[in-house]
XYZ file of C-alpha atoms in Angstrom:
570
model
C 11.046 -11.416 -3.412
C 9.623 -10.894 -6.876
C 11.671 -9.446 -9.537
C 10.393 -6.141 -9.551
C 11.184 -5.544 -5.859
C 14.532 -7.215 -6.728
C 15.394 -4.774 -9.202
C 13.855 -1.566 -7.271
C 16.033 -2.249 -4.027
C 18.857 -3.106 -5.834
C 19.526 -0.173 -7.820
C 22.881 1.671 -7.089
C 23.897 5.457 -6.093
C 26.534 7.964 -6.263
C 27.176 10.404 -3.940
C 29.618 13.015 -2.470
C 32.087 13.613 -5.791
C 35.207 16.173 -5.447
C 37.751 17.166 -8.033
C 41.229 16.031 -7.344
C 44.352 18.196 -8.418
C 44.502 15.804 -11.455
C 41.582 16.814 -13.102
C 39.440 13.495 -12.128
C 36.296 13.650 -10.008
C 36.228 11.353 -7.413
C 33.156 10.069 -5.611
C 31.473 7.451 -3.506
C 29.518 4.388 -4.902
C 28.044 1.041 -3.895
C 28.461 -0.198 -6.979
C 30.842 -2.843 -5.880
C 28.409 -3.832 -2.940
C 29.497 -1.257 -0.616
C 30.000 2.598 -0.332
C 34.230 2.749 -1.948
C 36.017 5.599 -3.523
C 35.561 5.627 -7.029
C 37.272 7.463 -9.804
C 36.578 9.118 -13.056
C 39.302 10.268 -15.416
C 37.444 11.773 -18.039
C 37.560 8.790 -20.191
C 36.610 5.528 -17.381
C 35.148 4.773 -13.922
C 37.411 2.585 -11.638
C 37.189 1.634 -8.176
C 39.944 4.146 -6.838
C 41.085 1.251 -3.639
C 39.396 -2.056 -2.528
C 38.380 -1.718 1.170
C 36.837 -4.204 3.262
C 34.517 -1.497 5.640
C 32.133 0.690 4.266
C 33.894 4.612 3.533
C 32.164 7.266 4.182
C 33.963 10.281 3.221
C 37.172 11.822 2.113
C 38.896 14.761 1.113
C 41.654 15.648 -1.482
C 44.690 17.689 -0.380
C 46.033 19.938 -2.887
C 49.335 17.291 -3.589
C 46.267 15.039 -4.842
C 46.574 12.458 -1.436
C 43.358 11.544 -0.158
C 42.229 10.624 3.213
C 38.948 8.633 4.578
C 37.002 7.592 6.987
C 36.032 4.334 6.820
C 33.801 2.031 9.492
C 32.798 -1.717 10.328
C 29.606 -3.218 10.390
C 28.184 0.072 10.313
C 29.043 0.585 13.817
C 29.547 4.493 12.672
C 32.728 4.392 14.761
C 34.773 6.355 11.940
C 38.652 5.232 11.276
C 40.665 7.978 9.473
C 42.956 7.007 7.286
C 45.578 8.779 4.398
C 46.383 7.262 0.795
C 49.223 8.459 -0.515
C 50.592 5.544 -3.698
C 50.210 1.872 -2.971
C 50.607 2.879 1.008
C 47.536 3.613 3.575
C 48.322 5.060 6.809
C 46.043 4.681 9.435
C 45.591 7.964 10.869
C 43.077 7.747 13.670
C 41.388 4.420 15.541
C 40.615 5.440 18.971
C 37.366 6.585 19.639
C 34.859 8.391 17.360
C 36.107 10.449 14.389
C 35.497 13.168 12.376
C 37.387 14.025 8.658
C 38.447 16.837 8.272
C 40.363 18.995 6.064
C 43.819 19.270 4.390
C 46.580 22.441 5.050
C 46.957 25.015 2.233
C 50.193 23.069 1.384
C 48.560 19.768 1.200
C 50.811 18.370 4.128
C 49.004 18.271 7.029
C 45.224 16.605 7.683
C 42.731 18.345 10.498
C 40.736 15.953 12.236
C 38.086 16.079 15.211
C 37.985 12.696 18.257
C 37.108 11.450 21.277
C 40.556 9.446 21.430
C 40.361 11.343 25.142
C 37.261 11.963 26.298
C 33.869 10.410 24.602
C 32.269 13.081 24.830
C 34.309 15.547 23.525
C 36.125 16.286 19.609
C 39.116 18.002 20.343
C 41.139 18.542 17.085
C 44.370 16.747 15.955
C 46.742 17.326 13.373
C 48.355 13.933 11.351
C 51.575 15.486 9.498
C 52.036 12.643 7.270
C 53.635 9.912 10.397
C 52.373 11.235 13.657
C 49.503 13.202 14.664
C 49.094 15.501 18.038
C 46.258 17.766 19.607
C 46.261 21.349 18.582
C 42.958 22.139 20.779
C 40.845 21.037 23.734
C 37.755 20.918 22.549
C 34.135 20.446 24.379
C 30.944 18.714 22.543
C 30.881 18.100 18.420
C 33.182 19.768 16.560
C 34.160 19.095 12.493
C 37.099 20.798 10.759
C 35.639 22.355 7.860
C 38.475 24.243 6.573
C 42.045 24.759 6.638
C 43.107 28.989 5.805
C 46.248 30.925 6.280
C 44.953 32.176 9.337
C 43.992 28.883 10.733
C 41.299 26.411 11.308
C 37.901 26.819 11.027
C 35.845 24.558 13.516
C 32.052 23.976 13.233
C 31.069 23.936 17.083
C 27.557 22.356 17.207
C 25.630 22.555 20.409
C 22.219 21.174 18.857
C 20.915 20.888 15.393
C 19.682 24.164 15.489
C 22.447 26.062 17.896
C 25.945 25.824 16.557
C 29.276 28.450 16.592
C 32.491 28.695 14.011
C 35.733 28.898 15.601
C 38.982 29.647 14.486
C 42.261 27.534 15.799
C 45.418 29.067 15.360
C 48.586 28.385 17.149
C 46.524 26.694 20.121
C 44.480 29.490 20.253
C 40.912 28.762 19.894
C 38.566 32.144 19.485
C 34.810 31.546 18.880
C 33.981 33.801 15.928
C 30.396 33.800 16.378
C 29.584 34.207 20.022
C 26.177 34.805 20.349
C 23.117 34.476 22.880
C 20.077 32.098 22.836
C 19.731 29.688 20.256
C 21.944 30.516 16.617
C 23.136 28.199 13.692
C 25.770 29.242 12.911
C 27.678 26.586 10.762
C 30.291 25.112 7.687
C 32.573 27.807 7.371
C 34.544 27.812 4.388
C 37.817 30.101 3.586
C 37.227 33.013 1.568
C 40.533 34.513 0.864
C 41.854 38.085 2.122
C 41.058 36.797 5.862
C 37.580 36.547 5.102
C 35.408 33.641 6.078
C 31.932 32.810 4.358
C 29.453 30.306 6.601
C 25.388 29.598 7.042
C 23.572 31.506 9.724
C 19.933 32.044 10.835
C 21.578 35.042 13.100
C 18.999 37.774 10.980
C 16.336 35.687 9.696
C 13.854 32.822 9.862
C 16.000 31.088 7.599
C 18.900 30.330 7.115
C 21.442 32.476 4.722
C 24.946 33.110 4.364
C 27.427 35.422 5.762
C 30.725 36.964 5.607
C 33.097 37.626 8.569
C 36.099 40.041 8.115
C 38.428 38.069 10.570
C 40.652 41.271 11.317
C 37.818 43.141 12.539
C 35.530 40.662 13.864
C 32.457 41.738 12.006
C 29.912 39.666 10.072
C 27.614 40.915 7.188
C 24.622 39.171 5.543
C 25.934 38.161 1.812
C 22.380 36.092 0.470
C 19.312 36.340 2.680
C 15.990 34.450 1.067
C 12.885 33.420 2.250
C 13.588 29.759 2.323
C 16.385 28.000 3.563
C 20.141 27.390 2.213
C 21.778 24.045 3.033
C 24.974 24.178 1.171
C 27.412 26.518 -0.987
C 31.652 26.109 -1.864
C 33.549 28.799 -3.443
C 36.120 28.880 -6.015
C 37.978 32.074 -6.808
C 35.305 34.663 -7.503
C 32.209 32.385 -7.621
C 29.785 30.746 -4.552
C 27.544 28.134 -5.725
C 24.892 27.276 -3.317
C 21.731 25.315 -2.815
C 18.588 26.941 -1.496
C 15.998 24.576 -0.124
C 12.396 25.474 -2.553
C 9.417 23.544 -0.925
C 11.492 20.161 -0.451
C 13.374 20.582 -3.902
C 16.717 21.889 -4.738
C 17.451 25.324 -6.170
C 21.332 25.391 -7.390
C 23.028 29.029 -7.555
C 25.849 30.725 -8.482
C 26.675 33.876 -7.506
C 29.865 36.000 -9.293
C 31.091 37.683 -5.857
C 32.708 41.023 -6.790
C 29.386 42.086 -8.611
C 26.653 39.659 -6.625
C 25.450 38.933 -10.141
C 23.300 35.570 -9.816
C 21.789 32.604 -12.158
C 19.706 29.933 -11.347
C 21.431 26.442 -12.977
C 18.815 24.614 -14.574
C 19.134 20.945 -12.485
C 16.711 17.740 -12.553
C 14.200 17.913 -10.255
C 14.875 16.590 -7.072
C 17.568 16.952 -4.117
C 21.082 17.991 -4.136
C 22.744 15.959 -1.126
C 26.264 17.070 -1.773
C 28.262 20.292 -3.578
C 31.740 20.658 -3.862
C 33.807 23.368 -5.786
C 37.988 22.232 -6.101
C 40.440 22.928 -8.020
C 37.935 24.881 -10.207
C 35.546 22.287 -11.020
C 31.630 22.324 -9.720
C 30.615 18.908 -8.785
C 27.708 17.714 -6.780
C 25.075 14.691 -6.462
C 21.559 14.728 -6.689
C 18.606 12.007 -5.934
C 15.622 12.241 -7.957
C 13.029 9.607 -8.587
C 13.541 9.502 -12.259
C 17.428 10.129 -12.749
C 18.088 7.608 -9.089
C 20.782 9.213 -7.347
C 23.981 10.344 -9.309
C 26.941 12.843 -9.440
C 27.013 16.083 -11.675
C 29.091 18.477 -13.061
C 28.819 21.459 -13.927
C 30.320 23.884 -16.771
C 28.179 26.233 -18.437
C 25.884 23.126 -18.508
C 24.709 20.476 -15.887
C 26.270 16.900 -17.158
C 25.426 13.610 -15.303
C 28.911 11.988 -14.861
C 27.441 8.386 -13.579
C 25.015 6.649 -14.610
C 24.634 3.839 -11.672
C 23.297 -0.161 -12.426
C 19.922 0.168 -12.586
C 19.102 -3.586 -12.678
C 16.468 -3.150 -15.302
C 14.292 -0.830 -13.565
C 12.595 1.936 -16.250
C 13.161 4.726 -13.705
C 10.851 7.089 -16.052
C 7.779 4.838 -14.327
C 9.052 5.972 -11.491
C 6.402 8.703 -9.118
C 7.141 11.922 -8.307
C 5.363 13.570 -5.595
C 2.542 15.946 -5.047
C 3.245 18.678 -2.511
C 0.004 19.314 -0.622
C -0.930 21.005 2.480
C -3.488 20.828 5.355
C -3.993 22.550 8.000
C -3.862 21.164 11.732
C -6.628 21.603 14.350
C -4.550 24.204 16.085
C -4.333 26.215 13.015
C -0.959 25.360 11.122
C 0.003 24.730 7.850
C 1.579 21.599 7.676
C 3.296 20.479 4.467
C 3.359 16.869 2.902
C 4.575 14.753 -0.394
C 1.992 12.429 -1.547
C 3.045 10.150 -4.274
C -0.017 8.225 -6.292
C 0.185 5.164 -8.161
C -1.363 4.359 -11.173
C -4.938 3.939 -11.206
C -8.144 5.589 -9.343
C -8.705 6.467 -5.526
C -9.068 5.271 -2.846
C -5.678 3.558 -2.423
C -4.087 0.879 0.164
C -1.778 3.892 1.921
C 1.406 3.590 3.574
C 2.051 6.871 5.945
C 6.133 7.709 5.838
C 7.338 9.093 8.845
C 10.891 10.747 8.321
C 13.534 10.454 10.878
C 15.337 13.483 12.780
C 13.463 14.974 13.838
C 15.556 17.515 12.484
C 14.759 16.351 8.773
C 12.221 16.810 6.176
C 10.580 13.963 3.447
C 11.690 15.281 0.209
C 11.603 14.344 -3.255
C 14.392 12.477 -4.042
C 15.113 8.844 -5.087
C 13.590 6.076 -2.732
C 13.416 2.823 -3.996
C 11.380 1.933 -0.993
C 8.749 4.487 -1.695
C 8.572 3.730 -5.822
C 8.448 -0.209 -4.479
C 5.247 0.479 -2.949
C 3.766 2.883 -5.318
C 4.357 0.295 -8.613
C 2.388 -1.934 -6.373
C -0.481 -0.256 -5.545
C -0.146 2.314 -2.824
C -0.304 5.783 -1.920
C 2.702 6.926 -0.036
C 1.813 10.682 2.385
C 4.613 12.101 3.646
C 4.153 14.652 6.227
C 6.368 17.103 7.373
C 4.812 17.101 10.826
C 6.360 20.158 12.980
C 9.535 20.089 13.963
C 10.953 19.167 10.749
C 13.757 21.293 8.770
C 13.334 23.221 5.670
C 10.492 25.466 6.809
C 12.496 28.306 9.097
C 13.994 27.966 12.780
C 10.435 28.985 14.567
C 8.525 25.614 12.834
C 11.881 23.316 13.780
C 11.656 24.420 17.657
C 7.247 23.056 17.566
C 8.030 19.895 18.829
C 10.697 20.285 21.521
C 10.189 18.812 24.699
C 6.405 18.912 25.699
C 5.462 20.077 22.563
C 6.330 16.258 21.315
C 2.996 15.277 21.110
C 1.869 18.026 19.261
C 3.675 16.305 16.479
C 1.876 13.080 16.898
C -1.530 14.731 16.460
C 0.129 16.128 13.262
C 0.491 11.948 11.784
C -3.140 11.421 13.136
C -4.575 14.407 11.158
C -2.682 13.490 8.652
C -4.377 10.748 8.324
C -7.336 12.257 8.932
C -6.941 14.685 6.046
C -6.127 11.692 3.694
C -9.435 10.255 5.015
C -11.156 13.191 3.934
C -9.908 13.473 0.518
C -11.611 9.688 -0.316
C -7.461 8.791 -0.819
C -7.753 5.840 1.610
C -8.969 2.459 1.658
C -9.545 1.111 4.425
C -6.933 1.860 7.129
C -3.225 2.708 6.681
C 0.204 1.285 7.678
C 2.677 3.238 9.575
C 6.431 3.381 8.748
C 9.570 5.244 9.987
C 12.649 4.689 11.233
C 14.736 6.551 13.791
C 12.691 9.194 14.999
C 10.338 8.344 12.028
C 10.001 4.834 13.880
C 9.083 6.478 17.231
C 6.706 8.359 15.894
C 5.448 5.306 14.414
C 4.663 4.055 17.816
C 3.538 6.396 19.490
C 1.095 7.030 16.428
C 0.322 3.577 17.138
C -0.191 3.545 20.703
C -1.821 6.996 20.823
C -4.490 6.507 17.909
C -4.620 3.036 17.514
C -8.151 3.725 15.960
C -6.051 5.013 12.721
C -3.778 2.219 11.858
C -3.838 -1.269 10.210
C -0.108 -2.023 10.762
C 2.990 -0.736 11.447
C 6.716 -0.961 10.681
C 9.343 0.807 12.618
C 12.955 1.088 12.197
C 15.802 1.649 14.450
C 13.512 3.826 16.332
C 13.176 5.045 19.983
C 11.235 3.037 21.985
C 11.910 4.855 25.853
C 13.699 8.310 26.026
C 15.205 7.567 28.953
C 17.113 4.657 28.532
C 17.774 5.880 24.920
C 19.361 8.765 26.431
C 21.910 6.736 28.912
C 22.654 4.513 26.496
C 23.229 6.131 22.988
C 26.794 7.335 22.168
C 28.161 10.056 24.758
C 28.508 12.881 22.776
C 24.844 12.574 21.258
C 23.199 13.199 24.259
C 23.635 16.707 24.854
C 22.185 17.180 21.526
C 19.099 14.927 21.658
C 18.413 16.606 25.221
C 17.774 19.778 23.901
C 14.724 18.230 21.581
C 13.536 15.213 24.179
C 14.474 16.562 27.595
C 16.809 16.210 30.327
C 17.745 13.103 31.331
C 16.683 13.976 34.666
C 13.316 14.820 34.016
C 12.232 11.241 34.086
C 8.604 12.331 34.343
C 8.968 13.963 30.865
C 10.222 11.225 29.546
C 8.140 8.655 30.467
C 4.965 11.209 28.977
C 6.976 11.200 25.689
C 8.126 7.542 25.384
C 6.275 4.846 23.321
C 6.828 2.179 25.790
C 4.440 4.416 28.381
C 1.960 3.645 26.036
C 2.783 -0.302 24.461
C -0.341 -1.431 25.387
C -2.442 0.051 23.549
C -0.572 -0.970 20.349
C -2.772 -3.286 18.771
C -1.907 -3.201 15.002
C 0.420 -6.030 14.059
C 4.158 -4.517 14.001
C 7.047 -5.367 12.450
C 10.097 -4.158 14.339
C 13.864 -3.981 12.667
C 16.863 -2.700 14.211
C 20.707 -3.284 13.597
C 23.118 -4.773 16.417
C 26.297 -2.872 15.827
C 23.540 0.770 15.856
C 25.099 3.550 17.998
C 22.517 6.302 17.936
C 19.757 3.908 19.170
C 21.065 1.061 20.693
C 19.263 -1.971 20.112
C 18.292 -2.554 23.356
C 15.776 -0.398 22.225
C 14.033 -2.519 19.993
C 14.817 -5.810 22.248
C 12.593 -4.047 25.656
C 9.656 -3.148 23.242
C 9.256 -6.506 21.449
C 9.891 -8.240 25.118
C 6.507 -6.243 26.483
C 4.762 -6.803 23.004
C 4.917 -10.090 23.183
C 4.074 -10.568 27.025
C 0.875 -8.734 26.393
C 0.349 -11.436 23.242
C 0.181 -8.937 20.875
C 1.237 -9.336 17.020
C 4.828 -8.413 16.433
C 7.596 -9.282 14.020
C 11.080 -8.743 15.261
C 13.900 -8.890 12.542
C 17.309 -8.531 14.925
C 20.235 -7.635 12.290
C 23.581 -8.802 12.927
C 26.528 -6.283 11.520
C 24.183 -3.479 10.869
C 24.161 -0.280 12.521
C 21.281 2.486 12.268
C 22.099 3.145 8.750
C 21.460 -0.235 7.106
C 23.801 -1.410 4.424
C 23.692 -1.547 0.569
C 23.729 -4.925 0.904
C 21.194 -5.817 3.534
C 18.931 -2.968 2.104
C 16.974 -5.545 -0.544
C 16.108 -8.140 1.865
C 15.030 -5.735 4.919
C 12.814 -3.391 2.464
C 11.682 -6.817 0.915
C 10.613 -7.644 4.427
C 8.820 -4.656 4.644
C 7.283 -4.575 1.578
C 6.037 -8.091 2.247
C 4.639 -7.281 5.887
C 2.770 -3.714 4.355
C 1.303 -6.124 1.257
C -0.093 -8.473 3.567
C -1.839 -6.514 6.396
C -3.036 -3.880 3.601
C -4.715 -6.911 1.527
C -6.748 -8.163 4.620
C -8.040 -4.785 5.474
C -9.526 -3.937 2.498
């Protein structure tokens, strides 16, 4: 690997800060190699705790002790455990985990597991030594908040249908109960026995609401005409992020007289917001700034400032946000990102994964790899993807799947058309991005030079019996029943593997428990029986989310695979 890509796929993040009782904001970084709980003070950064698996969250109780959830290997098989001094308690092991959050009085931690059944989060409660069930839960369920009048669950059916609960005193009452398919999702106390959470209930997109819990009823608080992803409240203020063509708007909204502003942020994507113990924090990824945590007060102040390895991240490419429309008529949105010099380029089509996702604009090093060396990198937000209302999200279920394919292929197409593209492009994606790199592949192999998938679906139904148990209700309600075998098979790459002809370069982790790797392992067995060209990188102790540490030498992989098919096309 050259030094360039060294220093690109090397360069660290923050993400996910909270304020602590103390006054410090704490937050995750992989700094130190791996995601760990780090801590600012106001005057130094300091790894909070050395831990040997990766951490990926926490939450502060008002007393100031801090729990996590840590895994191994990046199996995604989430331990909880509670900090309180020089002492960590494990709090959870068995089974699948969710965090969860704290009691008003700091004593108590809410979690979600399938310690009982694996396909089911019921909710616990860990006192400080022991923990016990305080509900029977069905499906995926996450703790989001701890009031006076109890717990508020975040049911989720699919990605798209989803219900808040309330648990109090065993009692578990669905505040939301609704018909058809409604988000309806992280509720977060109020005050007064009010709770505030996001719902599409009344529009195309999603806003937020208020429910009086004494009288059951629910009124629209901030309706727009694009979508909000997150918001926290602190005494009389929401903040909240509103979703603006792939960008980030932050808000904040002064309750008692709805009087709004617009806080003036870096371009690019806030990924986490958290308001405690009256201080505004959240992280944002950006192509020029990397991805880092903020604060705000009265002013937006970057509180990290990540290694950087000598990259000049004000090099770095932002993207273009262009439409075309598809043969059937839609508008379908994409980033393009264009690197120095004149058209046509060598062009790498980005796939996002999902599908319930969108390609946005934040910090890639991936994406700015390829661009400093020459390419054009489209993003398409085929349909099905998020951030464009609940009616564009439901294009691609079941049958429809293919409707999303012919999305990549006019994609390419429109790129075509522009004079953007020399020669033929390469395919990437992983998860869903890297079966819709296949079956782009397989389905208009006329379009492609290479391809590179990731962690990606290869045959729905063996995907379906084998990923973790309490995924596959949800990825049946966008792929199919597990029944319908004949559905399947329409909709599954490996229907189609011989008529993949551009050279592939396949990369999946061992330890992955969303798309087991027997995935990748049946489609580079039938690849190679029909003598076709195919790179198979197998990674031991990775899971689908590959690790800061592996991350240079797979995207180096990549990088090296796109460079060389691209250079004898042209």
């Amino acid at each position: 690997m050259d030094l360039l890509a060294a220093r690109l796929l090397s360069v660290k993040t923050a993400v996910a800060p909270s304020a602590g009782p103390d006054g410090s904001i704490y937050y995750l970084s992989d700094a130190a190699g791996q995601y760990l709980i780090w801590r600012y003070d106001g005057r130094r950064h300091d790894v909070y705790m050395p831990w040997e698996g990766r951490v990926g969250g926490f939450t502060i109780s008002p007393r100031g002790r801090i729990a996590f959830a840590a895994d191994i290997g990046g199996d995604e098989r989430w331990r909880i455990y509670a900090v309180e001094g020089d002492e960590v308690v494990e709090v959870a092991s068995e089974g699948f985990n969710n965090l969860g959050a704290w009691s008003p009085d700091g004593t108590k931690l809410a979690y979600t597991s399938t310690a009982e059944r694996p396909e089911d989060f019921s909710l616990y409660i860990f006192d400080g030594s022991s923990r016990q069930k305080a509900a029977d839960l069905q499906g995926i369920n996450i703790a989001t908040d701890w009031c006076e009048e109890g717990i508020l669950i975040h049911h989720s059916e699919s990605s798209r249908d989803g219900d808040v609960y309330l648990v109090s005193g065993g009692e578990v009452k669905n505040l939301t109960k609704h018909s058809g398919e409604e988000l309806n999702a992280s509720p977060r106390c109020l005050g007064g026995g009010r709770v505030a959470y996001i719902t599409n209930r009344w529009s195309e997109y999603a806003g937020i609401a208020v429910l009086d819990l004494k009288t059951g009823e629910a009124k629209q608080l901030i309706q727009l005409d694009r979508e909000i992803e997150l918001f926290d409240v602190w005494g009389n203020y929401m903040a909240y992020v509103a979703n603006e063509d792939g960008y980030s708007g932050l808000y904040v909204m002064h309750l008692p007289t709805g009087l709004t502003h617009k806080v003036a942020i870096p371009p690019g994507v806030v990924t986490y917001l958290s308001w405690r113990f009256g201080k505004l924090v959240f992280s944002l990824s950006s192509p020029r700034v990397g991805h880092e945590v903020f604060i705000y007060a009265g002013e937006v102040r970057m509180l990290t400032d990540s290694p950087k390895y000598g990259v000049d991240m004000s090099r770095n490419i932002t993207p273009d946000v262009v439409r075309f429309k598809a043969s059937d008529g839609l508008d379908i949105p994409m980033l393009i990102y264009k690197p120095q010099g004149q058209p046509p380029y060598k062009v790498v089509v980005l796939l996002h994964g999902g599908p319930e996702s969108q390609a946005r604009p934040g910090f890639d090093p991936l994406v700015q790899l390829l661009t400093r060396t020459g390419h054009l990198v489209a993003a398409p937000n085929f349909r099905g993807s998020t951030g464009y209302g609940k009616t564009y999200m439901k294009l691609d279920d079941w049958g429809n799947r293919l409707n999303a394919v012919r999305d990549v292929h006019e994609a390419v197409s429109w790129l075509a058309g522009q004079g953007l593209v020399a020669g033929k492009p390469c395919a990437l994606g992983g998860s869903y991005g890297g079966y819709l790199t296949l079956m782009s592949l397989a389905l208009y192999p006329e379009d492609w030079r290479c391809g590179v998938e990731m962690a990606g679906i290869v045959n729905l139904a063996t995907f379906l019996e084998r990923t973790a148990p309490w995924r596959r209700r949800h990825r049946e309600a966008e792929y199919g029943r597990l029944e319908d075998k004949e559905l399947l098979a329409k909709l599954s790459p490996i229907t189609y593997v011989d008529r993949i002809t551009a050279p592939l370069l396949v990369i999946h982790g061992v330890n992955d428990v969303r798309v087991p790797v027997s995935e990748a392992d049946q489609l580079v067995a039938k690849l190679r029986e029909l003598g076709r060209s195919v790179e198979y990188i197998r990674l031991e102790g990775e899971g689908h989310v590959f690790s800061s540490a592996a991350k240079p030498k797979i995207y180096g992989e990549v990088v090296k695979f796109i460079n060389a098919h691209l250079a004898q096309g042209q």
